[in-house]
mmCIF file of C-alpha atoms in Angstrom:
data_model
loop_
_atom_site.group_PDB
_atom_site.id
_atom_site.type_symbol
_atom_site.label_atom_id
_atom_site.label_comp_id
_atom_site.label_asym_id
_atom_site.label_seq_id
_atom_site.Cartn_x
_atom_site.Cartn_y
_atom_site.Cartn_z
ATOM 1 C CA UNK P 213 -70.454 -44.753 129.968
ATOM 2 C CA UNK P 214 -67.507 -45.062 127.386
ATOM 3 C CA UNK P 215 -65.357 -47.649 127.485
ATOM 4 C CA UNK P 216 -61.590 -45.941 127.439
ATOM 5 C CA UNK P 217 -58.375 -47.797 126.096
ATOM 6 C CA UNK P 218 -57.511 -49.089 129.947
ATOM 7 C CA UNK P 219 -60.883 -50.290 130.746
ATOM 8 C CA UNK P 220 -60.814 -52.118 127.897
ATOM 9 C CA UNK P 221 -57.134 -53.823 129.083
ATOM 10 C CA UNK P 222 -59.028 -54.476 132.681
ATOM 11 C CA UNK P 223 -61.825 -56.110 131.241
ATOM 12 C CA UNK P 224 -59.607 -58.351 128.607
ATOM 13 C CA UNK P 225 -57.482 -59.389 132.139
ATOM 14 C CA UNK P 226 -60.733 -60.063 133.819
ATOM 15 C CA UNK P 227 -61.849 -62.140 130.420
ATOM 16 C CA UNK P 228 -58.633 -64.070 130.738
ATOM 17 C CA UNK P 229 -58.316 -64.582 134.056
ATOM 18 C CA UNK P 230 -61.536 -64.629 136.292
ATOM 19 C CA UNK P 231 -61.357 -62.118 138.426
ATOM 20 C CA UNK P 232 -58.588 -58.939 139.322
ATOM 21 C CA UNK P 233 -57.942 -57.051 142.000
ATOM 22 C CA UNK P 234 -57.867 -53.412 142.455
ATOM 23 C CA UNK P 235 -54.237 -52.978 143.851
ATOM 24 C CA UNK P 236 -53.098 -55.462 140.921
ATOM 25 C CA UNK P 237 -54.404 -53.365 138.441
ATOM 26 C CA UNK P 238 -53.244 -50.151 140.131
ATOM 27 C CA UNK P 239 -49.417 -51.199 140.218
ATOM 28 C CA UNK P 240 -50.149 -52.678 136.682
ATOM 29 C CA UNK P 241 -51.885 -49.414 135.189
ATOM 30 C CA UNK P 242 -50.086 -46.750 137.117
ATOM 31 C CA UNK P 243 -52.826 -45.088 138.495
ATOM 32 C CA UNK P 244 -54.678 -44.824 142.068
ATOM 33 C CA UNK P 245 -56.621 -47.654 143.222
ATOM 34 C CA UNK P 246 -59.693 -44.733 143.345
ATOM 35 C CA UNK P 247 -59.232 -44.814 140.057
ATOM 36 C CA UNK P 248 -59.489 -48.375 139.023
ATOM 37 C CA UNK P 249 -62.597 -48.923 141.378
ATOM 38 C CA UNK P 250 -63.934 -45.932 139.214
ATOM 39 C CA UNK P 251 -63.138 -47.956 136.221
ATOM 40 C CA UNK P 252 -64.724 -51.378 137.731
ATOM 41 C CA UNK P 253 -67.434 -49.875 139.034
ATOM 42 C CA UNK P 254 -68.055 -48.149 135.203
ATOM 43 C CA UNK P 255 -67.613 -51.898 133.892
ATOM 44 C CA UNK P 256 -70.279 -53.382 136.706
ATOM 45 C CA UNK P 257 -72.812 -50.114 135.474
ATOM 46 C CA UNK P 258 -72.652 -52.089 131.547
ATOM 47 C CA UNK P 259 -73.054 -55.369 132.847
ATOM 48 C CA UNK P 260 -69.471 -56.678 132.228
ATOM 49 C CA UNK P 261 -68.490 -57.238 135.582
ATOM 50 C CA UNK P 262 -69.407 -57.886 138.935
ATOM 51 C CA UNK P 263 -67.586 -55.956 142.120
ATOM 52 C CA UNK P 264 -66.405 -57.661 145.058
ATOM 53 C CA UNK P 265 -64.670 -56.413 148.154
ATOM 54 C CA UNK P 266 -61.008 -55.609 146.842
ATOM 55 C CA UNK P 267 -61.506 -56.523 142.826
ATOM 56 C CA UNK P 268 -63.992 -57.337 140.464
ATOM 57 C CA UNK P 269 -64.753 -61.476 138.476
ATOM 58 C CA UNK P 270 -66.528 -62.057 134.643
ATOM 59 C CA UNK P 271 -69.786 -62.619 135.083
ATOM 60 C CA UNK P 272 -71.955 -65.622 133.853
ATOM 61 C CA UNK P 273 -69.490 -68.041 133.028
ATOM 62 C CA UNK P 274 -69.853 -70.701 135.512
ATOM 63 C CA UNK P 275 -71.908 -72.340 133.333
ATOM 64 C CA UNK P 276 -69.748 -72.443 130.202
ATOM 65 C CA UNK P 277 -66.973 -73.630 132.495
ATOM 66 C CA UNK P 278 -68.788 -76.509 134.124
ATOM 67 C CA UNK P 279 -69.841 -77.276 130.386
ATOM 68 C CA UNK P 280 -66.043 -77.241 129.054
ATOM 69 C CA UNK P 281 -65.892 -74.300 127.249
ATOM 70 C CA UNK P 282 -64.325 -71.429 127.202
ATOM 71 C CA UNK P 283 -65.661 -67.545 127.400
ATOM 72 C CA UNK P 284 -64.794 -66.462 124.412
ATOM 73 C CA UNK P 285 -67.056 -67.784 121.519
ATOM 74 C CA UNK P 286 -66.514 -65.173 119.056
ATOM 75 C CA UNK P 287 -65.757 -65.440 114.991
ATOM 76 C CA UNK P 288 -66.560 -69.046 115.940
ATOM 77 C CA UNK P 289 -67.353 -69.973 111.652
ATOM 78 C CA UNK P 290 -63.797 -68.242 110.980
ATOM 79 C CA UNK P 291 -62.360 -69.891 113.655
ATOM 80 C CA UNK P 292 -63.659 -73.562 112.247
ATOM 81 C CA UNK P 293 -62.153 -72.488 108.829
ATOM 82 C CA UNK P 294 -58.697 -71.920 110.806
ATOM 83 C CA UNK P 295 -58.814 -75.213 112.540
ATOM 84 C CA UNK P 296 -59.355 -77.072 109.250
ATOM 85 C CA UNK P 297 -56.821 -75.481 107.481
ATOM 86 C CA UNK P 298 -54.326 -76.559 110.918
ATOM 87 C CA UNK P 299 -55.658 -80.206 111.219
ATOM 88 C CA UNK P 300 -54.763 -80.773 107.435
ATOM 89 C CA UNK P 301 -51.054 -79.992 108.359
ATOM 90 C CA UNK P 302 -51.064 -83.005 111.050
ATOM 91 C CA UNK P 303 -49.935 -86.007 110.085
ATOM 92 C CA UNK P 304 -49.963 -89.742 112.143
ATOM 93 C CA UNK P 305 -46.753 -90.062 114.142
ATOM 94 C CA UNK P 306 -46.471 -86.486 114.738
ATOM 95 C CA UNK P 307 -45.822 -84.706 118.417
ATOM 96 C CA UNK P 308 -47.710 -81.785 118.453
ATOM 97 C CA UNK P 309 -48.332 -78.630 120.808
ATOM 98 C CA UNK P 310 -52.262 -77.136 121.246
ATOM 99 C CA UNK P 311 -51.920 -73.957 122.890
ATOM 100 C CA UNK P 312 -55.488 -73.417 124.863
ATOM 101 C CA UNK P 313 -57.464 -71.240 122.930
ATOM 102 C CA UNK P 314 -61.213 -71.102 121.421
ATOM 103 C CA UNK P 315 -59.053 -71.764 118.082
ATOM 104 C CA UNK P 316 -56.786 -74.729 119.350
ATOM 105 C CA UNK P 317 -59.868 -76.100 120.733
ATOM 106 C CA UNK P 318 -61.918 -76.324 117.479
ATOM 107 C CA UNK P 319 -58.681 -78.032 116.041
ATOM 108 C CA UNK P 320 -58.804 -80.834 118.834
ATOM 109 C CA UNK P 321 -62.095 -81.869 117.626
ATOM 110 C CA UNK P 322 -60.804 -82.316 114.447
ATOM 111 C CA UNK P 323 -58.066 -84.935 115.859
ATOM 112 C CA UNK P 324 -60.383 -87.557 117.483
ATOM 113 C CA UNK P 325 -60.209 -89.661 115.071
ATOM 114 C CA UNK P 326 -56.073 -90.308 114.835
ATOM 115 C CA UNK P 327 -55.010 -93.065 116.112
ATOM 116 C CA UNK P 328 -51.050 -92.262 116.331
ATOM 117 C CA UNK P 329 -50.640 -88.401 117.849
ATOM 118 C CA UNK P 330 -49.050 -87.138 120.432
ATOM 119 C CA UNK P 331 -50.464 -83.850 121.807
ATOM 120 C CA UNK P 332 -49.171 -81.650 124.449
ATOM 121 C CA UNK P 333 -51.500 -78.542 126.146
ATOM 122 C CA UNK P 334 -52.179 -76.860 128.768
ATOM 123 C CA UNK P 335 -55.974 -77.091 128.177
ATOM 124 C CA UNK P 336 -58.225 -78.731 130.268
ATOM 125 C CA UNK P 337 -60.775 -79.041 127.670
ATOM 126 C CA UNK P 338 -58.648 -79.662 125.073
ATOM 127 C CA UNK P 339 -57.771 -82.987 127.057
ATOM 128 C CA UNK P 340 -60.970 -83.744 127.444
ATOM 129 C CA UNK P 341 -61.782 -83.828 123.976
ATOM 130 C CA UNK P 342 -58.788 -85.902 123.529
ATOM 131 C CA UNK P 343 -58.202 -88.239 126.243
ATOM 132 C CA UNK P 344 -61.130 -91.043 125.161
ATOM 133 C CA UNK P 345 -58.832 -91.947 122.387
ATOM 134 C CA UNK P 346 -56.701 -94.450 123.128
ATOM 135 C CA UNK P 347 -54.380 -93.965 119.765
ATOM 136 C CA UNK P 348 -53.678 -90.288 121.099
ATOM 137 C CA UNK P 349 -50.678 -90.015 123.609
ATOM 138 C CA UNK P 350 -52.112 -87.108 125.733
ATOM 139 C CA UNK P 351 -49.345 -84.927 127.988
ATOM 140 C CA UNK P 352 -51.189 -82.347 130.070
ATOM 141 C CA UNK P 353 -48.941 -79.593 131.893
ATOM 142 C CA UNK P 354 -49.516 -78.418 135.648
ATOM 143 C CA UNK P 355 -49.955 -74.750 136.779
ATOM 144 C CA UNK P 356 -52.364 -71.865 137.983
ATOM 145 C CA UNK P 357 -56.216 -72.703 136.606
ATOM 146 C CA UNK P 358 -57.656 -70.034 134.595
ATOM 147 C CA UNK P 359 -61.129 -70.827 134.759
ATOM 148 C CA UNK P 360 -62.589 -68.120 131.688
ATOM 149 C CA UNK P 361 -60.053 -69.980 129.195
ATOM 150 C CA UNK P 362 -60.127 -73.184 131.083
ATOM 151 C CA UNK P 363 -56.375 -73.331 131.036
ATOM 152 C CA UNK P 364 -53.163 -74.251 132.755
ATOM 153 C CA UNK P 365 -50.298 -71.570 133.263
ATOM 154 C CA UNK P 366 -47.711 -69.737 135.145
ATOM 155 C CA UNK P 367 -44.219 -70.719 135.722
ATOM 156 C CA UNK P 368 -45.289 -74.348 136.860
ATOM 157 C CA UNK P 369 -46.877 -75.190 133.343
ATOM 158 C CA UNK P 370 -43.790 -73.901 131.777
ATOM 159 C CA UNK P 371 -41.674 -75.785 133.512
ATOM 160 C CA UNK P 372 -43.700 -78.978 132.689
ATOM 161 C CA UNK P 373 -42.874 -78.153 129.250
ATOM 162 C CA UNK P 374 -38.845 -78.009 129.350
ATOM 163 C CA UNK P 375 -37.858 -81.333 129.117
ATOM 164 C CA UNK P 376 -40.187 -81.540 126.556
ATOM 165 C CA UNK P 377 -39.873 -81.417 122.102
ATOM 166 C CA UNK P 378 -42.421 -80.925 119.598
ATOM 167 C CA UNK P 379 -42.639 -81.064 115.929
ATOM 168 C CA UNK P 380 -45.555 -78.345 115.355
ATOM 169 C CA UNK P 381 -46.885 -75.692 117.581
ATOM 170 C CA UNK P 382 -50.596 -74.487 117.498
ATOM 171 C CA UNK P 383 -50.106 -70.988 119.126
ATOM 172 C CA UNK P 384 -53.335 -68.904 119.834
ATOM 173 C CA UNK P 385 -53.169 -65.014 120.487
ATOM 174 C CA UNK P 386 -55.391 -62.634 121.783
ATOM 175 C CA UNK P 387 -53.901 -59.826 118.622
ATOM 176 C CA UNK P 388 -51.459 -59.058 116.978
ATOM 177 C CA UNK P 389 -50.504 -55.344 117.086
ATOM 178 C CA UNK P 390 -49.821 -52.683 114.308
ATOM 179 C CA UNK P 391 -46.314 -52.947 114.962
ATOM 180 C CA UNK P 392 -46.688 -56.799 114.465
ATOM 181 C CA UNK P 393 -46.296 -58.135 118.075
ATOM 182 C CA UNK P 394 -48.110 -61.012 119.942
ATOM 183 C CA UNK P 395 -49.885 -59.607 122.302
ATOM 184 C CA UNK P 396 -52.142 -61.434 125.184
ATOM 185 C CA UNK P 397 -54.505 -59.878 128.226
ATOM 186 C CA UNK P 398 -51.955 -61.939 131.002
ATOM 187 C CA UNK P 399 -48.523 -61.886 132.313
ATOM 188 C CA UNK P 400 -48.549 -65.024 133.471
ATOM 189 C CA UNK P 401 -49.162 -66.785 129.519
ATOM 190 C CA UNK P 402 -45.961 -65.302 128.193
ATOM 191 C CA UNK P 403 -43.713 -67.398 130.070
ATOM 192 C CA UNK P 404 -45.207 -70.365 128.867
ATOM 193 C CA UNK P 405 -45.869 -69.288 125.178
ATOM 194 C CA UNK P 406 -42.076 -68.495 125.272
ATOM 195 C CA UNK P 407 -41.750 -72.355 125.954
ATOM 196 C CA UNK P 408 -43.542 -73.857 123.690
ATOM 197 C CA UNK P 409 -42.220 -71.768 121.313
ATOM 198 C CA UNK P 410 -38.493 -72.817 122.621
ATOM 199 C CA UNK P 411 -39.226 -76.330 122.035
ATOM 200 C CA UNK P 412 -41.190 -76.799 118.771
ATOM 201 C CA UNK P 413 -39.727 -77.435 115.360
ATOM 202 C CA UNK P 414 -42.142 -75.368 113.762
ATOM 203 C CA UNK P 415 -44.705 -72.937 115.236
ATOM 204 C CA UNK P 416 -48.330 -72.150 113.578
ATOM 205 C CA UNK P 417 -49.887 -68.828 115.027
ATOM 206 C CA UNK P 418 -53.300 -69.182 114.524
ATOM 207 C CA UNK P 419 -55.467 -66.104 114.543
ATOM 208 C CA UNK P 420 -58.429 -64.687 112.826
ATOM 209 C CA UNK P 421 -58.487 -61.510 110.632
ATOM 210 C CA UNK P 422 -60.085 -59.759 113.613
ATOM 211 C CA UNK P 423 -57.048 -59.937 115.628
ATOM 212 C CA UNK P 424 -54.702 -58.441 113.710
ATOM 213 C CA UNK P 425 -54.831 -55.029 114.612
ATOM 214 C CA UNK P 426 -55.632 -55.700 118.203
ATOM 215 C CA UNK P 427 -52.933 -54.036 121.063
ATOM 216 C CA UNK P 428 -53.804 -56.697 124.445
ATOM 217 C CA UNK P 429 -52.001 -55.884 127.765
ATOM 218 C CA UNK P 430 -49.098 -58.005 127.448
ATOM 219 C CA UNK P 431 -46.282 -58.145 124.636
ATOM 220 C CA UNK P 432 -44.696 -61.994 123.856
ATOM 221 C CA UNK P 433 -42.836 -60.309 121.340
ATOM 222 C CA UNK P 434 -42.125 -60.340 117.334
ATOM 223 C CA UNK P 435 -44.295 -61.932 114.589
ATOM 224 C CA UNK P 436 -40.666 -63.291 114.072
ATOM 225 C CA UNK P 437 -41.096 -65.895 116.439
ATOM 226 C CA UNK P 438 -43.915 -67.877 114.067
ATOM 227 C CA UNK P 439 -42.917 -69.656 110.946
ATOM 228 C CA UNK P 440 -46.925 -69.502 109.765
ATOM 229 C CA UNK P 441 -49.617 -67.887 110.304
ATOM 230 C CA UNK P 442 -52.930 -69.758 110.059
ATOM 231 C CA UNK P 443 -55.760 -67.145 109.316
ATOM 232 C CA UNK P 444 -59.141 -66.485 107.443
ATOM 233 C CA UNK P 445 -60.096 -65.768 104.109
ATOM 234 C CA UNK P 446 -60.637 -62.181 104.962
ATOM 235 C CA UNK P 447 -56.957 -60.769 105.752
ATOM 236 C CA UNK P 448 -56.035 -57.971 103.292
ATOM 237 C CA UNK P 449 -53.303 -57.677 101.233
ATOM 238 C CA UNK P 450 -52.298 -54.214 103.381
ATOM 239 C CA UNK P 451 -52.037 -56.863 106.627
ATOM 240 C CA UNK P 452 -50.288 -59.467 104.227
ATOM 241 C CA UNK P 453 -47.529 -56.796 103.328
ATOM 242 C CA UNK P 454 -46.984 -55.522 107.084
ATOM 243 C CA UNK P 455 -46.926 -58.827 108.169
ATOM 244 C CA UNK P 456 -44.549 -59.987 105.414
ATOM 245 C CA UNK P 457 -42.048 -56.420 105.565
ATOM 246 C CA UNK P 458 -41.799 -57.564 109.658
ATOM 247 C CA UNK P 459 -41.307 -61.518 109.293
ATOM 248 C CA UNK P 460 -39.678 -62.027 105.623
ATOM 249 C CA UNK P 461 -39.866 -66.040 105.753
ATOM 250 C CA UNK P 462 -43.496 -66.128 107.490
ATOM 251 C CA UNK P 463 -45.409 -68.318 105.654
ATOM 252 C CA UNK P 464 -49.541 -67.346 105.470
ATOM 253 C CA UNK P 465 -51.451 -70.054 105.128
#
């Protein structure tokens, strides 16, 4: 059974978040809650899924959450290239933001060893990585657990983050669309992506090639809002130009 362009957007909310219900996705789709139990039930039939009275959770990741990591393992080599390329922009003394992400987490490991950082995130495993180390001052927000990307959000982790400054922002994304928007499966991450944005010096989007491209459910808004982008060796010039024609002073590192 094919996999149309809004079962694909269910199952990227159900990556993101753990679970969805069918009258969520009805108001959010505009279409008749028959119709998004046709779609979960289509999603259960492949194995992606499994159904439960009113809405449908991710299977299988219990485990990977009890470990400390997070669902999505994908493009992991490009994604180590990316986090090299961000740790060698971090320098002793400096306050920084890790946005939760498979991305953001590959950086933390690179920071273990610092022994004057600041890092603020809304990543549970991120903080684990990071809160051994004594030379790291660790700042963790509150808000609504998302268990698939083991991460803190809603309105309560942004408003952690207001009183708050940072040098450099490490911003993850689930794409970035054709017509160069951040896009990201939730609702409920845009309002505190907004605010780390609103408070850094300088924001870093990281992202692999493959997500450029990519349309997810929700729009954060303009490629504008980065200073750099932090990507792979495999970006082509075409996605260089686009990206360059929306965001003149966007740096691609």
């Amino acid at each position: 059974m094919a996999l149309n362009q809004r079962r694909i957007k269910i199952l990227d909310m159900i990556k993101e978040d753990g679970h969805a219900k069918v009258q969520t996705l009805s108001k959010i789709f505009g279409v008749s809650e028959v119709t998004i139990r046709q779609d979960l039930e289509a999603l259960e039939q492949m194995d992606l899924v499994q159904r439960e009275h009113g809405g449908a959770f991710l299977k299988d990741f219990g485990n990977q959450v009890r470990m400390g990591k997070v669902f999505n393992q994908s493009n992991l080599a490009e994604k180590q290239e990316l986090a090299k390329k961000a740790a060698s922009l971090i320098k002793e003394g400096d306050i920084i933001i890790l946005d939760s992400g498979s991305t953001t987490t590959e950086i933390a490991k690179l920071l273990v060893g610092y022994s004057q950082l600041t890092v603020i995130t809304n990543a549970i495993n991120i903080a684990g990585i990071l809160g051994e180390n004594p030379g790291i001052t660790l700042i963790v927000t509150g808000g609504e657990f998302k268990a698939p990307t083991l991460s803190l959000t809603g309105e309560i982790a942004a408003n952690t983050l207001k009183n708050l400054h940072a040098s450099k922002l490490f911003l993850a994304t689930a794409g970035i669309s054709p017509s160069m928007n951040l896009t990201y499966p939730s609702l409920s991450d845009l309002i505190v992506k907004q605010t780390m944005i609103e408070i850094s010096d300088t924001v870093y989007l990281v992202a692999d090639s493959h997500k450029i491209g990519v349309s997810a459910f929700a729009t954060l808004g303009s490629i504008t809002l980065v200073d750099a982008l932090i990507t792979d060796k495999f970006i082509t010039e075409e996605d260089i130009s686009s990206m360059m024609e929306a965001n003149e002073r966007l740096e691609i590192i």
